[in-house]
Amino acid sequence: MTKVLLTGGSGFIAAHILDQLLSASHTVITTVRSQSKADAITSAYPSQTTSGHLTVAIVPDIAQPNAFDSVLQTHGSGLEVVLHTASPFHFKFNDPKKELIDPALIGTTSILSAITQFAPSVRRVVVTSSFAAIINEAHVSDPSTVFSEKSWNPVTIDDIHRNPATAYRASKTLAEKAAWEFVQNKENDAKFDLVTINPPMVFGPVVHHLATLEAINTSNERIVDAIKGKWKGEIPPTGQAYIWVDVRDVATAHVRAGLGLVEGVAGKRLFVVSGWFSNARIAEVLRKNFPDDKEKLPEEGVKGGELPEEDKRFRYDNSETTRLLGIEWIGLERSIVDTVRSLKRVEVSA
Ligand code: NDP
């Protein structure tokens, strides 16, 4: 069994990774920002906590350069794998440098540097990056553009005041670049290899400890809006990205790549994509599967949120990632239905 450090254990994606790791009896140390978040996780896994398979450590501020030193000093012995998911993903910030870029970028370099100093047994680090580090905003409507594992977003720190989405994309791009530069810089003498996972929009059931639907993670927000009736009169625009993946597949990608359950992923960017989506298609899935909610859902014929025609949108190619990971991607209908069922459970228990 493998000893794994998972950062950001309170998050939407990390909760699925944690669940998969503990189900397979691995030993996990996960980090969160506060004692209340630590308590929520340990109380969900009482037997694994008692048996020592799960330890929750508090790292209050990942934007500090030495943020992860103490956790690696305490838990670094025998550690083999680090999965770094913690990074801000929201658009409710005032200062993009302080609230997005610093935790994303310094959080990434601080964990890599703490590993080299205090955990020489680590053989692989997986950093959760994003399609945000792949997309080029200037080319989203260009059908001759093919985004793949090789593509890089050209965004720079000078672009972070343009709009919130660009600032978020910059945070992911700069953090991922810093991770690759860290392992390539011989002075750092990294003994581990690096894999990044680059998901587009992630939908899927919530298993993290959501007190209310208002606290929903950013990528599932649109589904909460739809089931609460906000799409009734008009379906909002989908955004620029139009591609998505299910959270369970993203978690599986971290586990397979991180624990070396698949060959050939060292030094790779893994572009985990299920397919195209649009808000209009999500509305159709909701209408078909939740007829009891029809008062709140947009009726057939309500406009908005359509996917642009093929000649007005980018293309993508993630065939290398699909081949390497061997994941059969969960489809949109199942993902949305499972998401809504999980959200209804939160609503009932709130
Ligand atoms: P969540 O917001 O649910 O999780 C983010 C995690 O990062 C939480 O544990 C959060 O802690 C932690 N975090 C955020 N800011 C800080 C900070 N300043 N200091 C310490 N911890 C912090 O989002 P997701 O699960 O969706 O995102 C997880 C990762 O996946 C992120 O790196 C994100 O960029 C990436 N990603 C997500 C996609 C998606 O569509 N969901 C798509 C592509 C990439 P807390 O719970 O305390 O806020």
Coordinates of C-alpha atoms and ligand atoms in Angstrom, one line a residue:
M1 CA 0.0 0.0 0.0
T2 CA 1.2 3.5 -0.8
K3 CA 1.7 6.5 1.4
V4 CA 0.2 9.6 -0.3
L5 CA 0.0 13.3 0.5
L6 CA -3.1 14.9 -1.0
T7 CA -3.4 18.7 -0.6
G8 CA -6.7 20.5 -0.5
G9 CA -8.7 17.6 0.9
S10 CA -11.8 19.7 1.5
G11 CA -12.2 20.3 -2.3
F12 CA -14.7 18.9 -4.8
I13 CA -12.2 17.0 -6.8
A14 CA -9.9 16.0 -3.9
A15 CA -12.8 14.5 -2.0
H16 CA -13.2 11.9 -4.8
I17 CA -9.5 11.3 -4.9
L18 CA -9.5 10.7 -1.1
D19 CA -12.4 8.4 -1.3
Q20 CA -10.7 6.3 -4.1
L21 CA -7.4 6.2 -2.2
L22 CA -9.0 5.1 1.1
S23 CA -11.2 2.5 -0.6
A24 CA -8.1 0.9 -2.0
S25 CA -6.5 0.9 1.6
H26 CA -3.7 3.4 0.9
T27 CA -2.4 5.6 3.7
V28 CA -3.3 9.3 3.1
I29 CA -2.3 12.5 4.7
T30 CA -4.5 15.3 3.5
T31 CA -4.2 19.0 4.1
V32 CA -7.0 21.5 4.8
R33 CA -7.0 25.2 5.9
S34 CA -8.9 24.9 9.2
Q35 CA -9.7 22.6 12.1
S36 CA -13.5 22.5 11.2
K37 CA -12.6 21.2 7.7
A38 CA -10.3 18.6 9.3
D39 CA -13.1 17.5 11.6
A40 CA -15.6 17.2 8.8
I41 CA -13.2 14.8 6.9
T42 CA -12.2 12.7 9.9
S43 CA -15.8 12.3 11.0
A44 CA -16.6 11.0 7.5
Y45 CA -13.9 8.3 7.8
P46 CA -13.9 7.2 11.4
S47 CA -12.4 3.8 11.0
Q48 CA -9.6 5.0 8.6
T49 CA -8.8 7.8 11.1
T50 CA -8.5 5.3 14.0
S51 CA -6.5 2.9 12.0
G52 CA -4.0 5.6 10.9
H53 CA -4.8 5.3 7.2
L54 CA -6.1 8.9 7.2
T55 CA -4.4 11.9 8.8
V56 CA -5.6 15.4 8.3
A57 CA -3.0 18.2 8.6
I58 CA -3.7 21.9 8.7
V59 CA -1.9 24.2 6.3
P60 CA -3.5 27.6 6.9
D61 CA -2.0 29.6 4.0
I62 CA -0.5 27.9 1.0
A63 CA 0.6 31.3 -0.3
Q64 CA 3.5 31.3 2.2
P65 CA 6.8 30.2 0.7
N66 CA 7.4 27.6 3.5
A67 CA 3.7 26.6 3.7
F68 CA 4.3 22.9 3.4
D69 CA 7.5 22.5 5.3
S70 CA 6.0 21.5 8.6
V71 CA 3.6 18.9 7.1
L72 CA 6.5 17.3 5.1
Q73 CA 8.8 17.4 8.1
T74 CA 6.2 15.6 10.1
H75 CA 4.8 13.1 7.5
G76 CA 7.6 13.0 4.9
S77 CA 9.2 9.7 6.0
G78 CA 8.2 6.9 3.7
L79 CA 6.0 9.2 1.6
E80 CA 5.9 8.0 -2.1
V81 CA 3.3 10.2 -3.9
V82 CA 2.1 13.7 -3.6
L83 CA -1.1 14.9 -5.3
H84 CA -1.3 18.7 -5.2
T85 CA -4.9 19.8 -5.9
A86 CA -5.2 22.9 -3.6
S87 CA -5.6 26.1 -5.6
P88 CA -8.3 28.7 -5.6
F89 CA -11.0 28.2 -8.2
H90 CA -13.6 31.0 -7.9
F91 CA -14.2 34.4 -9.4
K92 CA -15.1 36.2 -6.1
F93 CA -11.8 38.0 -5.5
N94 CA -10.8 41.6 -5.2
D95 CA -7.1 41.3 -5.7
P96 CA -6.2 38.6 -8.3
K97 CA -2.5 38.7 -7.5
K98 CA -3.0 38.1 -3.7
E99 CA -6.1 35.9 -3.8
L100 CA -5.4 33.7 -7.0
I101 CA -1.9 34.0 -8.3
D102 CA 0.0 33.8 -5.0
P103 CA -1.8 30.7 -3.6
A104 CA -1.7 28.9 -7.0
L105 CA 2.0 29.7 -7.8
I106 CA 3.6 29.8 -4.4
G107 CA 1.5 26.9 -3.2
T108 CA 3.0 24.8 -6.1
T109 CA 6.6 25.9 -5.6
S110 CA 6.4 25.6 -1.8
I111 CA 5.2 22.0 -1.9
L112 CA 7.9 21.0 -4.5
S113 CA 10.6 22.6 -2.5
A114 CA 9.4 21.1 0.8
I115 CA 9.4 17.6 -0.9
T116 CA 13.0 18.0 -2.1
Q117 CA 14.1 19.1 1.4
F118 CA 12.1 16.8 3.7
A119 CA 10.7 13.8 1.7
P120 CA 13.4 12.3 -0.5
S121 CA 11.3 9.1 -0.9
V122 CA 8.7 10.8 -3.0
R123 CA 8.9 9.3 -6.5
R124 CA 6.0 11.1 -8.2
V125 CA 4.1 14.4 -7.9
V126 CA 0.9 15.1 -9.6
V127 CA -0.2 18.7 -9.9
T128 CA -3.8 19.4 -10.7
S129 CA -3.5 22.0 -13.5
S130 CA -6.3 22.8 -15.9
F131 CA -7.5 23.3 -19.5
A132 CA -7.1 26.9 -18.4
A133 CA -3.3 26.4 -18.9
I134 CA -4.0 25.0 -22.4
I135 CA -6.7 27.3 -23.9
N136 CA -5.8 30.4 -25.9
E137 CA -8.6 32.8 -25.6
A138 CA -7.9 34.4 -28.9
H139 CA -8.5 31.1 -30.7
V140 CA -11.6 29.7 -29.1
S141 CA -13.8 30.5 -32.2
D142 CA -11.2 29.2 -34.7
P143 CA -11.9 25.7 -36.1
S144 CA -8.4 25.3 -37.3
T145 CA -7.1 25.4 -33.7
V146 CA -6.6 22.0 -32.1
F147 CA -6.0 22.2 -28.3
S148 CA -4.0 19.2 -27.0
E149 CA -1.5 18.1 -24.4
K150 CA 1.1 20.2 -26.2
S151 CA -0.8 23.5 -26.2
W152 CA 0.0 26.3 -23.7
N153 CA -2.1 29.4 -22.8
P154 CA 0.0 32.4 -23.7
V155 CA -1.5 34.4 -20.8
T156 CA 1.0 36.4 -18.6
I157 CA 0.9 38.1 -15.2
D158 CA 0.2 41.4 -17.1
D159 CA -3.2 40.0 -18.2
I160 CA -4.6 39.3 -14.7
H161 CA -6.7 42.5 -14.5
R162 CA -8.4 41.9 -17.8
N163 CA -11.3 39.9 -16.3
P164 CA -11.8 37.2 -13.6
A165 CA -11.7 34.2 -16.0
T166 CA -8.4 35.4 -17.5
A167 CA -7.0 35.9 -14.0
Y168 CA -7.9 32.4 -13.0
R169 CA -6.4 31.0 -16.3
A170 CA -3.2 32.9 -15.5
S171 CA -3.0 31.4 -12.0
K172 CA -3.2 27.9 -13.4
T173 CA -0.8 28.6 -16.3
L174 CA 1.8 30.2 -14.1
A175 CA 1.5 27.5 -11.5
E176 CA 1.9 24.7 -14.0
K177 CA 4.8 26.4 -15.7
A178 CA 6.5 26.9 -12.4
A179 CA 6.1 23.2 -11.6
W180 CA 7.7 22.1 -14.9
E181 CA 10.5 24.6 -14.5
F182 CA 11.1 23.4 -10.9
V183 CA 11.7 19.8 -12.0
Q184 CA 13.8 20.8 -15.0
N185 CA 16.1 23.0 -13.0
K186 CA 19.0 20.8 -12.0
E187 CA 19.8 23.0 -9.0
N188 CA 16.6 21.8 -7.3
D189 CA 17.8 18.2 -7.6
A190 CA 14.3 16.8 -7.6
K191 CA 14.3 13.1 -7.1
F192 CA 10.6 12.7 -8.2
D193 CA 9.0 13.0 -11.6
L194 CA 6.0 15.2 -12.4
V195 CA 2.6 14.6 -14.1
T196 CA 0.0 17.3 -14.5
I197 CA -3.7 16.6 -14.9
N198 CA -5.4 19.3 -17.1
P199 CA -9.2 19.0 -16.8
P200 CA -11.7 21.3 -18.5
M201 CA -15.0 22.0 -16.8
V202 CA -15.6 19.3 -14.2
F203 CA -19.1 18.2 -13.3
G204 CA -20.2 15.3 -11.1
P205 CA -21.6 14.4 -7.8
V206 CA -20.5 16.2 -4.6
V207 CA -19.0 14.0 -1.9
H208 CA -17.3 16.8 0.0
H209 CA -18.8 18.2 3.0
L210 CA -21.2 20.8 1.7
A211 CA -23.3 22.5 4.3
T212 CA -25.6 24.3 1.8
L213 CA -26.0 24.6 -2.0
E214 CA -24.7 28.1 -1.8
A215 CA -21.3 26.7 -0.9
I216 CA -21.2 24.7 -4.2
N217 CA -17.9 24.5 -6.0
T218 CA -17.4 26.8 -9.0
S219 CA -17.8 24.2 -11.8
N220 CA -21.1 22.8 -10.5
E221 CA -22.6 26.3 -9.9
R222 CA -24.4 26.3 -13.2
I223 CA -26.2 23.1 -12.3
V224 CA -27.4 24.5 -9.0
D225 CA -28.6 27.6 -10.8
A226 CA -30.6 25.5 -13.3
I227 CA -32.3 23.3 -10.6
K228 CA -33.1 26.4 -8.5
G229 CA -35.0 27.9 -11.4
K230 CA -32.5 30.6 -12.6
W231 CA -32.6 29.2 -16.2
K232 CA -36.4 29.2 -16.4
G233 CA -36.8 32.3 -18.7
E234 CA -33.5 32.1 -20.6
I235 CA -30.6 29.7 -20.5
P236 CA -27.3 31.6 -19.9
P237 CA -24.4 31.5 -22.3
T238 CA -22.2 28.4 -21.9
G239 CA -18.9 30.3 -21.7
Q240 CA -15.9 29.8 -23.9
A241 CA -14.6 26.4 -23.0
Y242 CA -17.4 23.9 -24.1
I243 CA -15.5 20.8 -23.0
W244 CA -16.0 18.9 -19.8
V245 CA -15.2 15.8 -17.8
D246 CA -16.7 13.9 -14.8
V247 CA -15.1 14.4 -11.4
R248 CA -14.9 10.6 -10.8
D249 CA -12.8 10.3 -14.0
V250 CA -10.6 13.2 -12.9
A251 CA -10.0 11.4 -9.5
T252 CA -9.2 8.2 -11.3
A253 CA -6.7 10.0 -13.5
H254 CA -4.9 11.3 -10.4
V255 CA -4.9 7.9 -8.7
R256 CA -3.8 5.9 -11.8
A257 CA -1.1 8.4 -12.8
G258 CA 0.0 9.2 -9.2
L259 CA 0.3 5.6 -8.0
G260 CA 1.9 4.4 -11.2
L261 CA -1.0 2.1 -12.1
V262 CA -0.5 3.1 -15.8
E263 CA 2.7 3.2 -17.8
G264 CA 4.3 6.1 -19.7
V265 CA 2.8 9.1 -17.9
A266 CA 6.0 10.4 -16.2
G267 CA 6.7 13.9 -17.5
K268 CA 3.3 14.2 -19.2
R269 CA 0.4 16.6 -19.2
L270 CA -2.8 14.6 -19.1
F271 CA -5.7 16.4 -20.9
V272 CA -8.7 14.6 -19.3
V273 CA -11.8 15.3 -21.5
S274 CA -15.1 13.5 -21.9
G275 CA -16.5 15.6 -24.7
W276 CA -18.5 18.7 -25.7
F277 CA -21.2 20.3 -23.5
S278 CA -23.4 23.3 -23.6
N279 CA -25.9 24.8 -21.1
A280 CA -28.6 24.0 -23.7
R281 CA -27.7 20.3 -23.6
I282 CA -27.6 20.3 -19.8
A283 CA -31.1 21.8 -19.8
E284 CA -32.3 19.0 -22.1
V285 CA -30.8 16.3 -19.8
L286 CA -32.5 17.9 -16.8
R287 CA -35.9 18.1 -18.5
K288 CA -35.7 14.5 -19.5
N289 CA -34.6 13.1 -16.2
F290 CA -36.3 15.3 -13.6
P291 CA -39.9 15.8 -14.8
D292 CA -41.0 16.5 -11.2
D293 CA -38.9 19.6 -11.3
K294 CA -40.4 21.0 -14.5
E295 CA -41.8 24.1 -12.8
K296 CA -38.3 25.3 -12.2
L297 CA -36.6 24.1 -15.4
P298 CA -36.6 25.9 -18.8
E299 CA -39.3 24.5 -21.0
E300 CA -38.5 23.0 -24.4
G301 CA -37.9 25.9 -26.8
V302 CA -36.4 28.3 -24.3
K303 CA -33.4 29.8 -26.0
G304 CA -29.8 30.3 -24.9
G305 CA -26.6 28.4 -24.0
E306 CA -26.2 26.6 -27.4
L307 CA -23.0 25.1 -28.5
P308 CA -21.5 27.1 -31.5
E309 CA -21.5 25.3 -34.8
E310 CA -18.4 23.2 -35.6
D311 CA -17.0 25.9 -37.9
K312 CA -17.2 28.5 -35.1
R313 CA -15.4 26.7 -32.3
F314 CA -12.0 25.2 -31.6
R315 CA -11.2 21.5 -31.8
Y316 CA -9.4 19.4 -29.3
D317 CA -7.3 16.2 -29.3
N318 CA -6.7 14.3 -26.1
S319 CA -6.2 10.9 -27.7
E320 CA -2.8 10.4 -26.1
T321 CA -4.2 11.0 -22.6
T322 CA -7.1 8.6 -23.2
R323 CA -4.7 5.9 -24.5
L324 CA -2.3 6.4 -21.5
L325 CA -4.9 6.4 -18.8
G326 CA -7.3 3.8 -20.3
I327 CA -10.4 5.6 -18.9
E328 CA -13.7 5.2 -20.6
W329 CA -15.0 8.7 -20.0
I330 CA -18.4 9.0 -18.2
G331 CA -21.0 10.6 -20.5
L332 CA -22.8 13.9 -19.9
E333 CA -26.3 12.6 -19.2
R334 CA -25.1 10.2 -16.4
S335 CA -22.8 12.9 -14.9
I336 CA -25.5 15.6 -14.8
V337 CA -28.1 13.1 -13.4
D338 CA -25.7 11.9 -10.7
T339 CA -24.8 15.5 -9.9
V340 CA -28.4 16.6 -9.4
R341 CA -29.2 13.6 -7.2
S342 CA -26.2 14.4 -5.0
L343 CA -27.3 18.1 -4.8
K344 CA -30.8 17.0 -3.8
R345 CA -29.3 15.1 -0.9
V346 CA -27.5 18.2 0.3
E347 CA -30.7 20.2 0.0
V348 CA -32.7 17.7 2.0
S349 CA -30.1 17.5 4.8
A350 CA -29.5 21.3 5.0
Ligands
NDP1 P1 -12.7 23.5 -4.9 O1 -12.8 24.9 -4.7 O2 -13.7 22.6 -4.4 O3 -11.3 23.0 -4.2 C1 -10.2 23.9 -4.1 C2 -9.3 23.4 -3.0 O4 -8.2 24.3 -2.9 C3 -10.1 23.4 -1.7 O5 -9.6 22.4 -0.8 C4 -9.7 24.8 -1.1 O6 -9.7 24.9 0.3 C5 -8.2 24.8 -1.6 N1 -7.8 26.2 -1.6 C6 -8.2 27.2 -2.4 N2 -7.6 28.3 -2.1 C7 -6.7 28.1 -1.2 C8 -5.8 28.9 -0.4 N3 -5.7 30.1 -0.7 N4 -5.1 28.2 0.6 C9 -5.3 26.9 0.8 N5 -6.2 26.1 0.2 C10 -6.9 26.7 -0.8 O7 -12.4 23.3 -6.4 P2 -12.1 22.0 -7.3 O8 -12.1 20.8 -6.5 O9 -12.9 22.1 -8.5 O10 -10.6 22.3 -7.8 C11 -9.5 21.5 -7.4 C12 -8.3 21.8 -8.3 O11 -8.8 21.4 -9.6 C13 -7.9 23.2 -8.4 O12 -6.5 23.2 -8.6 C14 -8.6 23.7 -9.7 O13 -7.9 24.8 -10.3 C15 -8.5 22.5 -10.5 N6 -9.5 22.4 -11.6 C16 -10.8 22.4 -11.4 C17 -11.7 22.3 -12.4 C18 -13.2 22.3 -12.2 O14 -13.9 22.5 -13.2 N7 -13.7 22.0 -11.0 C19 -11.2 22.3 -13.8 C20 -9.8 22.3 -14.0 C21 -9.0 22.4 -12.9 P3 -11.1 25.3 1.0 O15 -12.0 24.2 1.0 O16 -10.6 25.7 2.4 O17 -11.6 26.5 0.2

